[in-house]
Tab-separated table of C-alpha atoms and ligand atoms in Angstrom:
chain	number	residue	atom	x	y	z
A	141	MET	CA	35.731	8.349	8.232
A	142	ASP	CA	35.847	5.547	10.809
A	143	PRO	CA	35.616	6.316	14.537
A	144	VAL	CA	38.944	6.787	16.292
A	145	GLN	CA	40.488	3.479	17.344
A	146	GLU	CA	41.076	3.702	21.062
A	147	THR	CA	44.449	2.794	22.486
A	148	SER	CA	45.525	2.255	26.058
A	149	LYS	CA	47.226	5.471	27.202
A	150	ILE	CA	47.348	9.202	26.528
A	151	TRP	CA	50.175	11.449	27.719
A	152	MET	CA	48.711	14.433	29.597
A	153	ASN	CA	50.746	17.157	31.251
A	154	GLY	CA	53.650	14.879	32.040
A	155	GLU	CA	51.970	11.590	32.844
A	156	LEU	CA	50.352	8.663	31.104
A	157	VAL	CA	46.649	8.371	31.824
A	158	ASP	CA	44.107	5.807	30.696
A	159	TRP	CA	42.420	6.660	27.398
A	160	ALA	CA	39.007	7.031	29.082
A	161	ASP	CA	40.372	9.385	31.751
A	162	ALA	CA	41.952	11.885	29.349
A	163	THR	CA	39.104	14.376	29.689
A	164	ILE	CA	38.983	18.147	30.135
A	165	HIS	CA	36.561	20.599	31.746
A	166	VAL	CA	33.867	22.170	29.576
A	167	GLY	CA	35.146	25.589	30.696
A	168	THR	CA	38.486	25.032	28.959
A	169	HIS	CA	39.542	28.154	27.039
A	170	GLY	CA	40.662	26.143	24.018
A	171	LEU	CA	37.192	24.675	23.609
A	172	HIS	CA	35.470	28.077	23.618
A	173	TYR	CA	37.886	29.940	21.378
A	174	GLY	CA	39.858	27.340	19.426
A	175	SER	CA	42.990	28.569	21.173
A	176	GLY	CA	45.216	25.579	20.695
A	177	VAL	CA	48.028	24.315	18.508
A	178	PHE	CA	48.624	20.780	17.373
A	179	GLU	CA	50.666	18.416	15.254
A	180	GLY	CA	50.057	15.331	13.170
A	181	ILE	CA	52.936	12.871	13.015
A	182	ARG	CA	53.262	9.306	11.797
A	183	ALA	CA	55.239	6.423	13.257
A	184	TYR	CA	56.071	3.558	10.906
A	185	ASP	CA	57.099	-0.039	11.365
A	186	THR	CA	60.571	-0.603	9.908
A	187	ASP	CA	63.156	-3.391	9.994
A	188	ARG	CA	64.894	-1.526	12.813
A	189	GLY	CA	61.733	-1.133	14.873
A	190	THR	CA	59.286	1.748	15.060
A	191	ALA	CA	60.511	4.986	13.482
A	192	ILE	CA	58.844	8.369	13.811
A	193	PHE	CA	59.114	10.393	10.621
A	194	ARG	CA	60.743	13.806	11.150
A	195	LEU	CA	59.692	13.930	14.802
A	196	THR	CA	62.070	16.788	15.647
A	197	GLU	CA	60.708	19.007	12.854
A	198	HIS	CA	57.130	18.358	13.964
A	199	MET	CA	57.853	19.277	17.587
A	200	ASP	CA	59.790	22.352	16.442
A	201	ARG	CA	56.777	23.415	14.393
A	202	LEU	CA	54.566	22.948	17.459
A	203	GLN	CA	56.882	25.344	19.314
A	204	ARG	CA	56.639	27.902	16.507
A	205	SER	CA	52.850	27.552	16.344
A	206	ALA	CA	52.634	28.190	20.085
A	207	LYS	CA	54.889	31.222	19.829
A	208	LEU	CA	52.603	32.747	17.189
A	209	LEU	CA	49.680	32.436	19.634
A	210	TYR	CA	51.777	34.040	22.436
A	211	MET	CA	51.459	30.690	24.181
A	212	GLU	CA	54.361	29.503	26.295
A	213	LEU	CA	54.751	25.756	26.041
A	214	PRO	CA	55.801	24.271	29.381
A	215	TYR	CA	57.921	21.614	27.587
A	216	SER	CA	60.955	21.790	25.342
A	217	THR	CA	61.163	20.023	21.994
A	218	GLU	CA	63.372	17.366	23.614
A	219	GLU	CA	60.806	16.786	26.376
A	220	LEU	CA	57.977	16.556	23.859
A	221	LYS	CA	59.932	14.066	21.774
A	222	ALA	CA	60.527	11.907	24.844
A	223	ALA	CA	56.822	12.151	25.689
A	224	ALA	CA	55.873	11.029	22.167
A	225	TRP	CA	58.119	7.977	22.530
A	226	GLU	CA	56.635	7.289	25.948
A	227	VAL	CA	53.054	7.171	24.677
A	228	VAL	CA	53.999	5.244	21.530
A	229	GLY	CA	55.815	2.705	23.705
A	230	ALA	CA	52.933	2.453	26.175
A	231	ASN	CA	50.415	1.756	23.417
A	232	GLY	CA	52.656	-0.845	21.842
A	233	LEU	CA	51.659	-0.193	18.231
A	234	PRO	CA	54.434	-0.582	15.652
A	235	GLU	CA	52.662	1.989	13.425
A	236	CYS	CA	50.449	4.837	14.512
A	237	TYR	CA	49.449	8.456	14.091
A	238	ILE	CA	50.643	10.786	16.837
A	239	ARG	CA	48.695	13.890	17.813
A	240	PRO	CA	50.324	16.359	20.205
A	241	ILE	CA	48.023	19.199	21.223
A	242	ALA	CA	48.594	22.233	23.462
A	243	TYR	CA	45.785	24.563	24.486
A	244	PHE	CA	44.836	27.285	26.913
A	245	GLY	CA	43.210	25.344	29.699
A	246	TYR	CA	40.712	25.902	32.485
A	247	GLY	CA	40.988	29.114	34.479
A	248	GLN	CA	39.566	32.288	33.053
A	249	LEU	CA	36.863	32.650	30.462
A	250	GLY	CA	36.823	35.658	28.186
A	251	VAL	CA	38.840	35.870	25.021
A	252	ALA	CA	42.113	37.131	26.519
A	253	ALA	CA	43.992	33.937	27.143
A	254	GLN	CA	47.029	34.926	29.118
A	255	GLY	CA	45.718	34.021	32.593
A	256	ASN	CA	45.079	30.414	31.624
A	257	PRO	CA	47.328	27.434	32.098
A	258	VAL	CA	48.768	25.794	28.988
A	259	ASP	CA	47.890	22.110	28.909
A	260	VAL	CA	49.656	19.617	26.670
A	261	ALA	CA	48.548	16.147	25.621
A	262	ILE	CA	49.789	13.543	23.150
A	263	MET	CA	47.543	10.850	21.738
A	264	SER	CA	48.528	7.954	19.517
A	265	TRP	CA	46.225	5.637	17.633
A	266	PRO	CA	46.138	3.606	14.404
A	267	TRP	CA	45.160	5.711	11.402
A	268	GLY	CA	45.126	4.057	7.994
A	269	THR	CA	45.121	5.846	4.661
A	270	TYR	CA	43.568	9.317	4.965
A	271	LEU	CA	41.807	9.297	1.604
A	272	GLY	CA	41.360	5.542	1.227
A	273	GLU	CA	43.390	2.724	-0.314
A	274	GLU	CA	41.592	3.255	-3.600
A	275	GLY	CA	42.434	6.957	-3.520
A	276	MET	CA	46.112	6.167	-2.942
A	277	ARG	CA	46.117	3.863	-5.937
A	278	ASP	CA	43.725	5.438	-8.440
A	279	GLY	CA	43.582	9.065	-7.327
A	280	ILE	CA	40.779	11.149	-5.855
A	281	ARG	CA	38.269	13.736	-7.111
A	282	VAL	CA	38.629	17.196	-5.626
A	283	LYS	CA	36.725	20.460	-5.748
A	284	ILE	CA	37.944	24.029	-5.449
A	285	SER	CA	36.235	25.366	-2.347
A	286	SER	CA	34.006	28.404	-2.158
A	287	TRP	CA	35.654	29.007	1.228
A	288	GLN	CA	38.788	31.136	1.084
A	289	ARG	CA	41.916	30.053	2.968
A	290	VAL	CA	42.529	32.006	6.174
A	291	GLY	CA	44.913	34.838	5.254
A	292	PRO	CA	48.107	35.950	7.001
A	293	ASN	CA	46.422	38.931	8.643
A	294	VAL	CA	43.378	36.974	9.750
A	295	ILE	CA	45.131	34.223	11.719
A	296	PRO	CA	48.817	33.417	11.262
A	297	HIS	CA	48.375	30.494	8.884
A	298	VAL	CA	51.931	29.357	9.590
A	299	ALA	CA	50.656	28.274	13.008
A	300	LYS	CA	48.996	24.880	13.020
A	301	ALA	CA	46.284	26.248	15.310
A	302	THR	CA	43.119	24.354	16.188
A	303	GLY	CA	40.728	27.265	15.486
A	304	VAL	CA	42.047	27.628	11.936
A	305	TYR	CA	40.627	24.223	11.124
A	306	ILE	CA	37.050	25.515	11.053
A	307	ASN	CA	38.180	26.847	7.673
A	308	SER	CA	39.269	23.341	6.592
A	309	MET	CA	36.202	21.702	8.116
A	310	LEU	CA	33.844	23.898	6.086
A	311	ALA	CA	35.817	23.313	2.913
A	312	VAL	CA	36.000	19.528	3.160
A	313	GLY	CA	32.367	19.354	4.284
A	314	GLU	CA	31.247	21.339	1.256
A	315	ALA	CA	33.317	19.132	-1.058
A	316	THR	CA	32.127	15.808	0.350
A	317	ARG	CA	28.475	16.895	0.412
A	318	ALA	CA	28.869	17.662	-3.289
A	319	GLY	CA	30.262	14.161	-3.921
A	320	TYR	CA	33.996	14.948	-4.040
A	321	GLN	CA	36.617	13.508	-1.708
A	322	GLU	CA	38.606	16.597	-0.804
A	323	ALA	CA	38.664	20.388	-1.154
A	324	ILE	CA	41.366	22.756	-2.351
A	325	LEU	CA	41.236	26.278	-0.947
A	326	LEU	CA	42.287	29.473	-2.729
A	327	THR	CA	43.958	32.453	-1.090
A	328	ALA	CA	42.342	35.909	-0.915
A	329	GLU	CA	44.371	36.731	-4.056
A	330	GLY	CA	42.823	33.770	-5.854
A	331	THR	CA	45.892	31.562	-6.037
A	332	ILE	CA	46.027	27.923	-4.953
A	333	ALA	CA	46.700	27.531	-1.215
A	334	ASP	CA	46.302	23.993	0.087
A	335	GLY	CA	43.874	21.155	0.633
A	336	SER	CA	41.826	20.982	3.831
A	337	GLY	CA	44.695	18.910	5.246
A	338	GLU	CA	47.326	18.584	2.490
A	339	SER	CA	49.823	20.540	0.398
A	340	ILE	CA	49.320	20.634	-3.390
A	341	PHE	CA	51.705	19.697	-6.208
A	342	VAL	CA	51.307	19.981	-9.984
A	343	VAL	CA	53.367	18.396	-12.772
A	344	LYS	CA	53.407	20.138	-16.157
A	345	ASP	CA	55.789	19.429	-19.039
A	346	GLY	CA	58.132	17.551	-16.736
A	347	VAL	CA	58.414	20.318	-14.122
A	348	VAL	CA	57.086	19.925	-10.572
A	349	TYR	CA	55.280	22.998	-9.182
A	350	THR	CA	53.943	23.821	-5.735
A	351	PRO	CA	52.624	27.088	-4.268
A	352	ASP	CA	55.367	29.170	-2.667
A	353	LEU	CA	55.217	30.019	1.021
A	354	SER	CA	53.739	33.492	0.446
A	355	ALA	CA	50.441	31.738	-0.376
A	356	SER	CA	48.678	31.307	2.958
A	357	ILE	CA	49.626	27.666	3.389
A	358	LEU	CA	50.842	25.574	6.246
A	359	VAL	CA	54.590	25.064	5.977
A	360	GLY	CA	54.154	21.372	5.321
A	361	ILE	CA	56.815	18.933	6.442
A	362	THR	CA	55.737	16.471	3.747
A	363	ARG	CA	55.865	19.342	1.227
A	364	ASP	CA	59.476	19.937	2.223
A	365	THR	CA	60.169	16.194	2.030
A	366	ILE	CA	58.675	15.869	-1.457
A	367	ILE	CA	60.550	18.938	-2.756
A	368	GLN	CA	63.848	17.429	-1.604
A	369	VAL	CA	63.071	13.920	-2.843
A	370	ALA	CA	61.916	15.222	-6.240
A	371	GLN	CA	65.083	17.305	-6.621
A	372	ASP	CA	67.278	14.383	-5.574
A	373	LEU	CA	65.546	12.269	-8.222
A	374	GLY	CA	66.492	14.844	-10.842
A	375	HIS	CA	63.230	16.763	-11.204
A	376	ARG	CA	63.092	20.516	-11.479
A	377	VAL	CA	60.898	21.898	-8.667
A	378	VAL	CA	59.484	25.413	-8.898
A	379	GLU	CA	57.741	27.128	-5.983
A	380	LYS	CA	55.448	29.811	-7.393
A	381	PRO	CA	51.872	31.086	-7.262
A	382	LEU	CA	49.487	28.741	-9.091
A	383	ILE	CA	45.945	29.414	-10.252
A	384	ARG	CA	43.052	26.995	-10.583
A	385	THR	CA	43.445	26.568	-14.322
A	386	ASP	CA	47.011	25.330	-13.704
A	387	LEU	CA	45.322	22.378	-12.003
A	388	TYR	CA	42.732	21.881	-14.761
A	389	LEU	CA	45.446	21.794	-17.452
A	390	ALA	CA	48.087	19.906	-15.462
A	391	ASP	CA	49.654	16.632	-16.572
A	392	GLU	CA	49.512	15.418	-12.987
A	393	VAL	CA	48.204	16.759	-9.668
A	394	PHE	CA	48.761	15.239	-6.251
A	395	MET	CA	48.458	16.192	-2.607
A	396	VAL	CA	50.819	15.428	0.245
A	397	GLY	CA	50.670	15.484	4.029
A	398	THR	CA	51.465	13.410	7.070
A	399	ALA	CA	48.026	11.827	7.080
A	400	ALA	CA	47.515	11.771	3.279
A	401	GLU	CA	51.149	10.764	2.505
A	402	VAL	CA	51.214	11.126	-1.317
A	403	THR	CA	47.710	10.921	-2.750
A	404	PRO	CA	47.159	11.315	-6.513
A	405	ILE	CA	44.338	13.546	-7.781
A	406	ARG	CA	42.505	12.354	-10.874
A	407	GLU	CA	39.865	15.079	-11.252
A	408	VAL	CA	39.689	18.750	-10.279
A	409	ASP	CA	36.238	20.364	-10.616
A	410	ASP	CA	35.269	17.543	-13.010
A	411	HIS	CA	38.243	18.218	-15.281
A	412	VAL	CA	40.016	14.902	-15.729
A	413	VAL	CA	43.739	15.226	-15.085
A	414	GLY	CA	44.119	11.531	-15.568
A	415	PRO	CA	45.030	8.424	-13.644
A	416	PRO	CA	48.120	8.786	-11.421
A	417	GLY	CA	51.027	9.804	-13.679
A	418	PRO	CA	54.652	8.655	-13.664
A	419	VAL	CA	56.054	11.473	-11.521
A	420	THR	CA	53.302	11.083	-8.924
A	421	GLN	CA	53.890	7.332	-8.818
A	422	GLU	CA	57.646	7.721	-8.554
A	423	LEU	CA	57.375	10.208	-5.683
A	424	GLN	CA	54.691	8.208	-3.911
A	425	GLN	CA	56.876	5.106	-4.075
A	426	ALA	CA	59.969	6.985	-2.887
A	427	TYR	CA	58.006	8.521	-0.017
A	428	LEU	CA	56.468	5.228	1.122
A	429	ASP	CA	59.812	3.423	0.834
A	430	THR	CA	61.460	6.161	2.892
A	431	VAL	CA	58.930	6.289	5.727
A	432	HIS	CA	58.868	2.497	5.993
A	433	GLY	CA	62.661	2.376	6.161
A	434	ARG	CA	62.998	0.560	2.845
A	435	SER	CA	65.174	3.239	1.276
A	436	GLU	CA	68.535	4.288	2.678
A	437	ARG	CA	68.700	7.440	0.618
A	438	TRP	CA	66.654	9.685	2.909
A	439	ALA	CA	67.061	7.600	6.069
A	440	GLN	CA	68.117	10.710	8.025
A	441	TRP	CA	64.438	11.627	8.439
A	442	LEU	CA	63.592	8.500	10.428
A	443	GLU	CA	63.972	8.876	14.172
A	444	TYR	CA	64.208	5.768	16.335
A	445	ALA	CA	63.303	5.262	19.976
A	446	PRO	CA	65.995	6.506	22.363
A	447	SER	CA	67.690	3.524	23.962
A	448	ARG	CA	67.038	2.931	27.636
A	449	THR	CA	70.576	3.882	28.571
A	450	GLU	CA	70.226	7.294	26.915
A	451	ALA	CA	66.774	7.947	28.410
B	967	LIG	N1	48.001	21.807	4.813
B	967	LIG	C1	47.087	21.674	5.814
B	967	LIG	C2	45.968	22.637	5.900
B	967	LIG	C3	47.242	20.631	6.740
B	967	LIG	O1	46.348	20.486	7.720
B	967	LIG	C4	48.304	19.720	6.621
B	967	LIG	C5	48.470	18.582	7.589
B	967	LIG	C6	49.231	19.899	5.564
B	967	LIG	C7	49.063	20.966	4.694
B	967	LIG	C8	50.444	19.020	5.416
B	967	LIG	O2	51.351	19.254	6.453
B	967	LIG	P1	52.422	18.159	6.912
B	967	LIG	O3	51.691	17.099	7.631
B	967	LIG	O4	53.372	18.908	7.744
B	967	LIG	O5	53.030	17.655	5.664
B	967	LIG	N2	47.280	17.977	8.042
B	967	LIG	C9	47.344	17.108	9.192
B	967	LIG	C10	46.000	16.925	9.844
B	967	LIG	C11	44.943	16.187	9.122
B	967	LIG	C12	43.693	16.022	9.968
B	967	LIG	O6	42.634	15.659	9.407
B	967	LIG	O7	43.717	16.242	11.189
B	967	LIG	C13	48.066	15.804	8.896
B	967	LIG	O8	48.303	15.462	7.742
B	967	LIG	O9	48.443	15.123	9.852
């Protein structure tokens, strides 16, 4: 992966600071214990200007993630949305990835977090395709991980918490060292959970399947988007537990996420599931048309910059 492309400003605790000055103390609680929550959001260039895809849902999920860590966010969803627009505007990029993060800050060390301040920052920078242009077009090769997905009684997996991502880091590292592009993790029960940073979909005999929310998966916003788009396009979508052989014998497999958008999978554990199939291609096209403002059908998910008079 390429190094992060620096932009001009980062929003930190209510103000815009220069990229180089957005630093934290080494005694920060979140660094020692992974006690933070974050989001990944994309802004797209459309005919009507920059649109942020499902911004409200992402900031609402950040609030829920914080709640699950008994962390009180000092900003409301509305304030966080305004802050996202502020940093996007300051950096002047028509398209970018947006990364809000909240963490227990500098104060007390020791695991108990409650005496620490909660710091909030929002970065924005250009982030191209997550799994490569070629992956988007031809599909990627994935491996089922030997690392199990964090379970509901280990860490609340519904929270997009920073510490949880050690799980993903190990899984994707194992997969890439073995020559694959991405990992898929199984739950403690042995069913399919998600990719290191994506939700999983399978197409078999014309039906679209995805693990239901009782599998320890992140409640993906792209997952929700794809379920609705697929249904609107007339596909039957079934949320149910899936096992690894469902992937090996699938007609089509693909993964979705804010960063990955809709990425086809062409091989799982060296079983060829084929080049990107018709359903994958249809949903990928619908998704990309929607986020870029080229399709009116699901235009309600695009949020535009508040006008100066409203702000
Ligand atoms: N599962 C996991 C484990 C996950 O991290 C993501 C997002 C998803 C599913 C899809 O969620 P959503 O974006 O709401 O559709 N992964 C984010 C971070 C990737 C990273 O490398 O950092 C993302 O896609 O932004």
